[in-house]
Protein backbone atom coordinates (compact mmCIF):
# COMPACT_ATOMS: atom_id res chain seq x y z
CA UNK A 1 0.00 0.00 0.00
CA UNK A 2 1.39 3.42 -0.97
CA UNK A 3 2.00 5.74 1.95
CA UNK A 4 0.53 9.22 2.06
CA UNK A 5 1.99 12.57 3.07
CA UNK A 6 0.44 15.43 4.97
CA UNK A 7 -1.80 17.76 2.95
CA UNK A 8 -0.14 21.02 1.95
CA UNK A 9 0.00 23.48 4.85
CA UNK A 10 -0.56 20.88 7.59
CA UNK A 11 1.99 20.35 10.36
CA UNK A 12 3.39 17.78 12.74
CA UNK A 13 4.16 19.04 16.25
CA UNK A 14 7.05 17.05 17.74
CA UNK A 15 7.99 17.13 21.42
CA UNK A 16 11.26 16.04 23.01
CA UNK A 17 13.41 16.81 19.98
CA UNK A 18 16.62 16.72 22.04
CA UNK A 19 15.97 13.17 23.25
CA UNK A 20 16.98 9.83 21.77
CA UNK A 21 13.71 9.13 19.97
CA UNK A 22 12.82 12.77 19.36
CA UNK A 23 16.09 13.43 17.55
CA UNK A 24 15.52 10.51 15.21
CA UNK A 25 11.89 11.52 14.65
CA UNK A 26 12.98 15.04 13.69
CA UNK A 27 14.98 13.62 10.80
CA UNK A 28 12.47 10.94 9.80
CA UNK A 29 9.18 12.83 9.94
CA UNK A 30 10.36 15.63 7.66
CA UNK A 31 9.79 13.32 4.71
CA UNK A 32 6.05 13.54 5.42
CA UNK A 33 5.64 17.29 5.67
CA UNK A 34 6.31 20.34 7.86
CA UNK A 35 7.60 19.46 11.34
CA UNK A 36 7.56 21.96 14.21
CA UNK A 37 9.84 20.84 17.05
CA UNK A 38 9.98 23.42 19.86
CA UNK A 39 12.63 22.99 22.55
CA UNK A 40 11.89 23.16 26.27
CA UNK A 41 12.17 26.94 26.50
CA UNK A 42 9.18 27.20 24.15
CA UNK A 43 7.18 24.09 25.06
CA UNK A 44 7.88 22.92 28.60
CA UNK A 45 6.15 19.58 29.22
CA UNK A 46 6.30 20.24 32.96
CA UNK A 47 4.09 23.31 32.42
CA UNK A 48 0.57 22.50 31.26
CA UNK A 49 -0.06 26.08 30.21
CA UNK A 50 3.02 26.07 28.01
CA UNK A 51 1.89 22.84 26.34
CA UNK A 52 -1.61 24.15 25.70
CA UNK A 53 -0.37 27.49 24.35
CA UNK A 54 2.08 25.87 21.93
CA UNK A 55 -0.49 23.47 20.52
CA UNK A 56 -3.00 26.28 19.99
CA UNK A 57 -0.33 28.36 18.26
CA UNK A 58 0.91 25.60 15.93
CA UNK A 59 -2.51 23.99 15.24
CA UNK A 60 -0.97 20.70 14.09
CA UNK A 61 -2.59 17.84 12.22
CA UNK A 62 -0.46 15.39 14.21
CA UNK A 63 1.13 15.63 17.65
CA UNK A 64 3.99 13.18 18.13
CA UNK A 65 5.03 12.93 21.77
CA UNK A 66 8.25 11.07 22.62
CA UNK A 67 9.00 13.68 25.28
CA UNK A 68 8.94 12.20 28.78
CA UNK A 69 10.41 12.13 32.25
CA UNK A 70 12.61 9.03 31.96
CA UNK A 71 14.87 9.18 35.04
CA UNK A 72 13.46 5.95 36.47
CA UNK A 73 15.28 5.99 39.80
CA UNK A 74 15.03 9.75 40.34
CA UNK A 75 11.27 9.58 39.79
CA UNK A 76 10.96 7.80 43.15
CA UNK A 77 11.95 11.07 44.85
CA UNK A 78 10.38 13.41 42.25
CA UNK A 79 6.91 11.95 41.69
CA UNK A 80 5.25 15.34 41.15
CA UNK A 81 7.57 16.20 38.27
CA UNK A 82 7.27 12.72 36.76
CA UNK A 83 3.46 12.94 36.80
CA UNK A 84 3.47 16.52 35.48
CA UNK A 85 5.42 15.49 32.37
CA UNK A 86 4.25 11.91 31.88
CA UNK A 87 0.57 12.32 32.74
CA UNK A 88 -0.64 15.93 33.02
CA UNK A 89 1.09 17.10 29.83
CA UNK A 90 -0.36 14.10 28.00
CA UNK A 91 -3.83 14.96 29.27
CA UNK A 92 -3.47 18.48 27.85
CA UNK A 93 -2.15 17.12 24.55
CA UNK A 94 -5.19 14.87 24.30
CA UNK A 95 -7.66 17.64 25.12
CA UNK A 96 -6.15 20.06 22.62
CA UNK A 97 -5.85 17.38 19.92
CA UNK A 98 -9.51 16.50 20.39
CA UNK A 99 -10.49 20.15 19.99
CA UNK A 100 -8.42 20.45 16.80
CA UNK A 101 -9.31 17.06 15.36
CA UNK A 102 -5.60 16.18 15.40
CA UNK A 103 -4.10 12.72 15.73
CA UNK A 104 -1.73 11.91 18.60
CA UNK A 105 1.17 9.47 18.62
CA UNK A 106 2.46 8.88 22.13
CA UNK A 107 5.22 6.63 23.45
CA UNK A 108 4.89 4.56 26.58
CA UNK A 109 6.83 1.78 28.23
CA UNK A 110 7.09 -1.85 29.31
CA UNK A 111 7.26 -0.47 32.87
CA UNK A 112 3.45 -0.26 32.94
CA UNK A 113 3.57 -4.01 33.69
CA UNK A 114 4.67 -5.68 36.92
CA UNK A 115 7.10 -7.96 35.10
CA UNK A 116 5.93 -11.11 36.86
CA UNK A 117 4.78 -12.97 33.75
CA UNK A 118 6.86 -15.52 31.88
CA UNK A 119 5.80 -14.68 28.33
CA UNK A 120 5.67 -11.53 26.16
CA UNK A 121 2.93 -9.13 27.23
CA UNK A 122 0.06 -8.41 24.85
CA UNK A 123 -1.69 -5.04 24.75
CA UNK A 124 -4.72 -6.58 26.49
CA UNK A 125 -2.78 -7.96 29.48
CA UNK A 126 -3.38 -6.42 32.89
CA UNK A 127 -1.04 -3.59 33.87
CA UNK A 128 0.53 -3.14 37.30
CA UNK A 129 3.50 -0.80 37.47
CA UNK A 130 5.99 -1.29 40.29
CA UNK A 131 7.69 2.12 40.10
CA UNK A 132 6.69 5.79 40.08
CA UNK A 133 7.96 6.08 36.52
CA UNK A 134 5.80 3.17 35.33
CA UNK A 135 2.76 4.48 37.21
CA UNK A 136 3.18 7.97 35.73
CA UNK A 137 3.42 6.58 32.21
CA UNK A 138 0.31 4.45 32.75
CA UNK A 139 -1.52 7.54 34.02
CA UNK A 140 -0.53 9.29 30.79
CA UNK A 141 -1.94 6.45 28.72
CA UNK A 142 -5.26 6.68 30.59
CA UNK A 143 -5.39 10.47 30.29
CA UNK A 144 -4.87 10.30 26.53
CA UNK A 145 -7.44 7.56 26.11
CA UNK A 146 -10.00 9.46 28.21
CA UNK A 147 -9.47 12.68 26.23
CA UNK A 148 -11.35 11.30 23.25
CA UNK A 149 -8.57 12.29 20.84
CA UNK A 150 -7.58 9.93 18.04
CA UNK A 151 -4.43 8.34 19.39
CA UNK A 152 -1.88 5.61 18.94
CA UNK A 153 0.13 4.66 22.02
CA UNK A 154 3.33 2.74 21.34
CA UNK A 155 4.77 0.90 24.31
CA UNK A 156 8.44 0.18 23.83
CA UNK A 157 11.39 -1.10 25.85
CA UNK A 158 15.13 -0.70 26.43
CA UNK A 159 15.54 2.16 23.95
CA UNK A 160 19.06 2.94 22.78
CA UNK A 161 20.88 4.60 19.89
CA UNK A 162 23.91 6.65 18.97
CA UNK A 163 22.99 9.70 21.05
CA UNK A 164 21.87 10.65 24.53
CA UNK A 165 22.12 8.54 27.67
CA UNK A 166 21.46 4.86 27.18
CA UNK A 167 22.69 1.45 28.29
CA UNK A 168 24.75 0.72 25.18
CA UNK A 169 26.75 3.95 25.26
CA UNK A 170 27.36 3.54 28.99
CA UNK A 171 28.61 -0.04 28.54
CA UNK A 172 30.91 0.90 25.67
CA UNK A 173 32.43 3.66 27.79
CA UNK A 174 32.84 1.62 30.98
CA UNK A 175 34.25 -1.37 29.09
CA UNK A 176 37.31 0.73 28.21
CA UNK A 177 37.75 1.96 31.77
CA UNK A 178 37.24 -1.13 33.92
CA UNK A 179 38.48 -4.72 34.19
CA UNK A 180 35.05 -6.26 34.83
CA UNK A 181 31.44 -5.21 34.36
CA UNK A 182 28.78 -6.85 36.53
CA UNK A 183 25.51 -6.89 34.56
CA UNK A 184 22.03 -8.09 35.58
CA UNK A 185 21.14 -11.36 33.86
CA UNK A 186 17.62 -12.14 35.12
CA UNK A 187 15.67 -9.26 33.54
CA UNK A 188 14.37 -10.21 30.11
CA UNK A 189 13.34 -7.93 27.26
CA UNK A 190 14.40 -6.60 23.88
CA UNK A 191 16.61 -3.60 23.08
CA UNK A 192 14.88 -1.17 20.71
CA UNK A 193 16.75 1.14 18.34
CA UNK A 194 15.47 4.71 18.52
CA UNK A 195 15.75 5.04 14.73
CA UNK A 196 13.59 1.97 14.18
CA UNK A 197 10.92 3.59 16.37
CA UNK A 198 11.17 6.77 14.29
CA UNK A 199 10.86 4.88 11.01
CA UNK A 200 7.89 2.96 12.37
CA UNK A 201 6.20 6.20 13.38
CA UNK A 202 6.66 7.72 9.93
CA UNK A 203 5.24 4.54 8.41
CA UNK A 204 2.18 4.65 10.68
CA UNK A 205 1.48 8.31 9.86
CA UNK A 206 1.96 7.57 6.16
CA UNK A 207 -0.47 4.65 6.31
CA UNK A 208 -2.99 6.78 8.17
CA UNK A 209 -2.71 9.61 5.65
CA UNK A 210 -3.21 7.13 2.80
CA UNK A 211 -6.32 5.75 4.52
CA UNK A 212 -7.56 9.30 5.11
CA UNK A 213 -7.68 9.90 1.38
CA UNK A 214 -10.48 7.32 1.22
CA UNK A 215 -12.25 7.52 4.57
CA UNK A 216 -11.40 11.01 5.78
CA UNK A 217 -8.83 11.91 8.43
CA UNK A 218 -11.01 11.55 11.52
CA UNK A 219 -12.27 8.11 10.55
CA UNK A 220 -8.79 6.88 9.59
CA UNK A 221 -7.21 7.99 12.85
CA UNK A 222 -10.06 6.93 15.12
CA UNK A 223 -10.18 3.49 13.48
CA UNK A 224 -6.47 3.01 14.21
CA UNK A 225 -6.66 4.36 17.77
CA UNK A 226 -5.38 2.15 20.56
CA UNK A 227 -2.32 0.71 22.25
CA UNK A 228 0.40 -1.06 20.30
CA UNK A 229 3.60 -2.74 21.40
CA UNK A 230 6.70 -1.72 19.46
CA UNK A 231 9.94 -3.22 20.76
CA UNK A 232 12.92 -4.85 19.11
CA UNK A 233 12.50 -8.38 17.79
CA UNK A 234 13.82 -11.33 19.77
CA UNK A 235 14.73 -11.27 23.43
CA UNK A 236 17.76 -11.15 25.72
CA UNK A 237 18.87 -9.94 29.14
CA UNK A 238 20.89 -6.85 30.04
CA UNK A 239 23.86 -9.20 30.41
CA UNK A 240 23.18 -10.72 26.99
CA UNK A 241 22.89 -7.27 25.43
CA UNK A 242 26.18 -6.13 26.95
CA UNK A 243 28.04 -9.31 26.05
CA UNK A 244 26.84 -9.19 22.44
CA UNK A 245 27.71 -5.51 22.12
CA UNK A 246 31.25 -5.99 23.43
CA UNK A 247 31.83 -9.06 21.26
CA UNK A 248 30.71 -7.13 18.16
CA UNK A 249 32.81 -4.15 19.19
CA UNK A 250 35.86 -6.41 19.49
CA UNK A 251 35.17 -7.86 16.01
CA UNK A 252 34.97 -4.35 14.59
CA UNK A 253 38.05 -3.16 16.49
CA UNK A 254 40.41 -6.16 16.83
CA UNK A 255 42.94 -5.84 19.60
CA UNK A 256 40.96 -3.31 21.63
CA UNK A 257 41.05 -3.93 25.37
CA UNK A 258 37.54 -4.35 26.76
CA UNK A 259 36.24 -5.40 30.17
CA UNK A 260 35.07 -8.90 30.96
CA UNK A 261 31.32 -9.22 31.61
CA UNK A 262 30.00 -11.01 34.70
CA UNK A 263 26.36 -12.07 35.06
CA UNK A 264 24.62 -11.18 38.34
CA UNK A 265 21.03 -11.41 39.65
CA UNK A 266 18.91 -8.30 40.18
CA UNK A 267 19.23 -8.52 43.98
CA UNK A 268 22.97 -7.88 43.64
CA UNK A 269 22.32 -4.58 41.88
CA UNK A 270 19.83 -2.68 44.07
CA UNK A 271 18.25 0.48 42.67
CA UNK A 272 15.76 3.01 44.13
CA UNK A 273 13.12 1.95 41.59
CA UNK A 274 12.11 -1.66 41.14
CA UNK A 275 12.56 -3.03 37.61
CA UNK A 276 10.23 -5.57 35.96
CA UNK A 277 11.94 -8.95 35.50
CA UNK A 278 9.89 -9.59 32.37
CA UNK A 279 9.86 -6.70 29.87
CA UNK A 280 9.07 -8.81 26.81
CA UNK A 281 6.38 -7.33 24.55
CA UNK A 282 4.30 -9.13 21.95
CA UNK A 283 4.36 -6.85 18.88
CA UNK A 284 2.12 -8.88 16.53
CA UNK A 285 -0.69 -6.30 16.66
CA UNK A 286 1.63 -3.68 15.16
CA UNK A 287 2.44 -5.98 12.27
CA UNK A 288 -1.18 -6.96 11.69
CA UNK A 289 -2.56 -3.41 11.75
CA UNK A 290 0.20 -1.44 10.06
CA UNK A 291 2.32 -4.04 8.28
CA UNK A 292 5.42 -3.08 10.25
CA UNK A 293 7.78 -5.49 11.99
CA UNK A 294 10.41 -4.09 14.34
CA UNK A 295 14.04 -5.00 13.69
CA UNK A 296 15.59 -7.92 15.55
CA UNK A 297 17.73 -6.44 18.31
CA UNK A 298 20.89 -8.14 17.08
CA UNK A 299 20.54 -6.62 13.61
CA UNK A 300 19.88 -3.13 14.93
CA UNK A 301 22.82 -3.45 17.35
CA UNK A 302 25.17 -4.17 14.46
CA UNK A 303 23.94 -1.08 12.60
CA UNK A 304 24.28 1.16 15.63
CA UNK A 305 27.79 -0.04 16.44
CA UNK A 306 28.85 0.44 12.82
CA UNK A 307 27.54 4.01 12.97
CA UNK A 308 29.20 4.77 16.29
C-alpha positions as MATLAB code, in Angstrom:
seq = 'XXXXXXXXXXXXXXXXXXXXXXXXXXXXXXXXXXXXXXXXXXXXXXXXXXXXXXXXXXXXXXXXXXXXXXXXXXXXXXXXXXXXXXXXXXXXXXXXXXXXXXXXXXXXXXXXXXXXXXXXXXXXXXXXXXXXXXXXXXXXXXXXXXXXXXXXXXXXXXXXXXXXXXXXXXXXXXXXXXXXXXXXXXXXXXXXXXXXXXXXXXXXXXXXXXXXXXXXXXXXXXXXXXXXXXXXXXXXXXXXXXXXXXXXXXXXXXXXXXXXXXXXXXXXXXXXXXXXXXXXXXXXXXXXXXXXXXXXXXXXXXXXXXXX';
ca = [
       0.000    0.000    0.000;
       1.393    3.416   -0.966;
       1.996    5.737    1.950;
       0.532    9.220    2.062;
       1.993   12.569    3.068;
       0.438   15.434    4.971;
      -1.801   17.765    2.951;
      -0.139   21.024    1.950;
      -0.002   23.481    4.847;
      -0.556   20.882    7.593;
       1.994   20.348   10.357;
       3.391   17.777   12.745;
       4.159   19.038   16.253;
       7.050   17.054   17.735;
       7.993   17.133   21.425;
      11.257   16.045   23.014;
      13.414   16.812   19.984;
      16.616   16.721   22.038;
      15.965   13.173   23.250;
      16.978    9.832   21.765;
      13.708    9.132   19.966;
      12.823   12.774   19.356;
      16.095   13.429   17.552;
      15.516   10.508   15.209;
      11.894   11.523   14.653;
      12.980   15.040   13.692;
      14.979   13.621   10.799;
      12.470   10.941    9.800;
       9.179   12.829    9.940;
      10.363   15.630    7.656;
       9.794   13.317    4.706;
       6.047   13.541    5.417;
       5.642   17.294    5.672;
       6.314   20.341    7.856;
       7.600   19.456   11.343;
       7.555   21.958   14.206;
       9.843   20.844   17.045;
       9.976   23.418   19.862;
      12.627   22.988   22.545;
      11.892   23.160   26.265;
      12.173   26.943   26.499;
       9.183   27.197   24.147;
       7.181   24.095   25.062;
       7.875   22.915   28.602;
       6.153   19.580   29.222;
       6.298   20.245   32.961;
       4.088   23.312   32.417;
       0.567   22.496   31.262;
      -0.062   26.078   30.212;
       3.022   26.071   28.008;
       1.892   22.845   26.343;
      -1.609   24.151   25.698;
      -0.373   27.491   24.352;
       2.075   25.872   21.932;
      -0.485   23.466   20.518;
      -3.002   26.277   19.991;
      -0.327   28.357   18.263;
       0.909   25.596   15.933;
      -2.511   23.991   15.245;
      -0.969   20.701   14.087;
      -2.595   17.835   12.215;
      -0.464   15.389   14.208;
       1.127   15.631   17.650;
       3.995   13.184   18.130;
       5.034   12.927   21.771;
       8.247   11.065   22.623;
       9.000   13.685   25.278;
       8.939   12.198   28.776;
      10.414   12.134   32.255;
      12.610    9.034   31.961;
      14.871    9.182   35.042;
      13.459    5.945   36.471;
      15.281    5.989   39.802;
      15.034    9.746   40.337;
      11.269    9.585   39.792;
      10.958    7.798   43.148;
      11.945   11.070   44.851;
      10.382   13.414   42.250;
       6.911   11.954   41.692;
       5.253   15.342   41.150;
       7.565   16.205   38.274;
       7.271   12.723   36.761;
       3.461   12.942   36.796;
       3.469   16.518   35.477;
       5.417   15.491   32.368;
       4.249   11.907   31.878;
       0.570   12.322   32.743;
      -0.642   15.934   33.021;
       1.089   17.096   29.825;
      -0.362   14.096   27.999;
      -3.832   14.965   29.270;
      -3.471   18.477   27.846;
      -2.150   17.124   24.552;
      -5.186   14.867   24.299;
      -7.662   17.645   25.118;
      -6.152   20.056   22.618;
      -5.849   17.381   19.925;
      -9.506   16.495   20.389;
     -10.489   20.146   19.991;
      -8.422   20.446   16.798;
      -9.311   17.056   15.363;
      -5.596   16.182   15.399;
      -4.099   12.721   15.728;
      -1.733   11.910   18.597;
       1.170    9.471   18.619;
       2.461    8.879   22.135;
       5.220    6.633   23.446;
       4.885    4.560   26.584;
       6.833    1.775   28.226;
       7.088   -1.854   29.312;
       7.261   -0.470   32.870;
       3.447   -0.264   32.945;
       3.574   -4.014   33.685;
       4.670   -5.677   36.915;
       7.102   -7.964   35.098;
       5.929  -11.115   36.860;
       4.776  -12.972   33.748;
       6.858  -15.524   31.879;
       5.798  -14.684   28.327;
       5.671  -11.533   26.160;
       2.934   -9.134   27.228;
       0.059   -8.413   24.851;
      -1.686   -5.045   24.751;
      -4.716   -6.584   26.491;
      -2.778   -7.956   29.478;
      -3.376   -6.419   32.891;
      -1.039   -3.592   33.866;
       0.526   -3.138   37.296;
       3.500   -0.796   37.466;
       5.989   -1.289   40.294;
       7.685    2.122   40.095;
       6.691    5.793   40.083;
       7.962    6.075   36.518;
       5.799    3.175   35.334;
       2.762    4.483   37.209;
       3.183    7.974   35.734;
       3.421    6.576   32.207;
       0.313    4.453   32.754;
      -1.521    7.537   34.020;
      -0.532    9.291   30.791;
      -1.942    6.453   28.716;
      -5.260    6.685   30.589;
      -5.387   10.471   30.287;
      -4.869   10.303   26.528;
      -7.437    7.561   26.114;
     -10.000    9.457   28.211;
      -9.468   12.676   26.234;
     -11.349   11.304   23.247;
      -8.566   12.288   20.837;
      -7.583    9.933   18.044;
      -4.435    8.344   19.390;
      -1.880    5.606   18.944;
       0.126    4.664   22.023;
       3.325    2.738   21.337;
       4.773    0.902   24.311;
       8.439    0.175   23.828;
      11.395   -1.097   25.850;
      15.127   -0.703   26.431;
      15.543    2.161   23.952;
      19.062    2.941   22.776;
      20.883    4.597   19.893;
      23.910    6.650   18.965;
      22.990    9.701   21.048;
      21.867   10.646   24.534;
      22.121    8.538   27.669;
      21.463    4.856   27.183;
      22.690    1.453   28.290;
      24.752    0.718   25.182;
      26.752    3.951   25.260;
      27.362    3.536   28.990;
      28.605   -0.041   28.544;
      30.914    0.899   25.667;
      32.435    3.659   27.789;
      32.838    1.624   30.978;
      34.253   -1.375   29.090;
      37.309    0.725   28.209;
      37.750    1.964   31.769;
      37.237   -1.132   33.923;
      38.483   -4.716   34.191;
      35.055   -6.265   34.828;
      31.437   -5.206   34.357;
      28.776   -6.852   36.531;
      25.506   -6.893   34.563;
      22.032   -8.088   35.579;
      21.140  -11.364   33.862;
      17.617  -12.140   35.121;
      15.669   -9.256   33.542;
      14.369  -10.212   30.106;
      13.341   -7.930   27.256;
      14.404   -6.604   23.878;
      16.610   -3.598   23.077;
      14.882   -1.174   20.709;
      16.755    1.143   18.340;
      15.466    4.715   18.517;
      15.753    5.040   14.726;
      13.594    1.971   14.184;
      10.920    3.589   16.369;
      11.173    6.775   14.289;
      10.861    4.884   11.014;
       7.892    2.959   12.374;
       6.201    6.205   13.385;
       6.658    7.723    9.930;
       5.245    4.544    8.409;
       2.182    4.655   10.676;
       1.483    8.306    9.858;
       1.957    7.572    6.161;
      -0.469    4.651    6.313;
      -2.995    6.779    8.173;
      -2.709    9.605    5.646;
      -3.215    7.129    2.802;
      -6.324    5.753    4.523;
      -7.556    9.299    5.110;
      -7.682    9.903    1.377;
     -10.475    7.323    1.222;
     -12.246    7.521    4.571;
     -11.397   11.006    5.785;
      -8.829   11.907    8.431;
     -11.005   11.549   11.524;
     -12.270    8.110   10.551;
      -8.794    6.882    9.587;
      -7.212    7.986   12.853;
     -10.058    6.931   15.124;
     -10.177    3.495   13.485;
      -6.473    3.014   14.206;
      -6.662    4.357   17.767;
      -5.384    2.155   20.563;
      -2.319    0.710   22.254;
       0.403   -1.065   20.297;
       3.600   -2.744   21.405;
       6.699   -1.722   19.463;
       9.942   -3.222   20.758;
      12.923   -4.851   19.114;
      12.496   -8.380   17.793;
      13.822  -11.332   19.773;
      14.731  -11.271   23.434;
      17.761  -11.150   25.719;
      18.874   -9.937   29.140;
      20.892   -6.853   30.036;
      23.858   -9.197   30.410;
      23.180  -10.720   26.989;
      22.891   -7.266   25.433;
      26.181   -6.129   26.948;
      28.038   -9.315   26.049;
      26.844   -9.192   22.437;
      27.714   -5.509   22.124;
      31.248   -5.987   23.426;
      31.828   -9.064   21.264;
      30.711   -7.133   18.156;
      32.814   -4.153   19.186;
      35.864   -6.411   19.486;
      35.169   -7.857   16.009;
      34.972   -4.351   14.588;
      38.048   -3.159   16.486;
      40.406   -6.158   16.832;
      42.944   -5.837   19.603;
      40.960   -3.313   21.631;
      41.053   -3.933   25.367;
      37.535   -4.351   26.756;
      36.244   -5.399   30.170;
      35.071   -8.900   30.962;
      31.321   -9.218   31.607;
      30.000  -11.005   34.704;
      26.362  -12.071   35.060;
      24.621  -11.185   38.336;
      21.030  -11.415   39.654;
      18.908   -8.305   40.184;
      19.227   -8.518   43.976;
      22.968   -7.883   43.643;
      22.316   -4.578   41.879;
      19.826   -2.685   44.073;
      18.254    0.485   42.669;
      15.764    3.011   44.131;
      13.118    1.954   41.590;
      12.110   -1.663   41.138;
      12.562   -3.030   37.606;
      10.231   -5.571   35.958;
      11.940   -8.946   35.502;
       9.887   -9.591   32.368;
       9.864   -6.705   29.873;
       9.073   -8.811   26.810;
       6.381   -7.326   24.551;
       4.301   -9.131   21.946;
       4.357   -6.850   18.875;
       2.124   -8.878   16.534;
      -0.694   -6.297   16.662;
       1.625   -3.675   15.164;
       2.436   -5.983   12.265;
      -1.182   -6.958   11.688;
      -2.562   -3.405   11.750;
       0.202   -1.436   10.055;
       2.315   -4.038    8.276;
       5.418   -3.084   10.247;
       7.785   -5.490   11.991;
      10.406   -4.085   14.342;
      14.045   -4.996   13.692;
      15.592   -7.919   15.546;
      17.728   -6.438   18.312;
      20.894   -8.136   17.078;
      20.541   -6.620   13.613;
      19.884   -3.127   14.933;
      22.816   -3.449   17.349;
      25.171   -4.172   14.455;
      23.936   -1.084   12.601;
      24.278    1.156   15.634;
      27.787   -0.039   16.436;
      28.849    0.437   12.818;
      27.537    4.007   12.968;
      29.203    4.769   16.294;
];
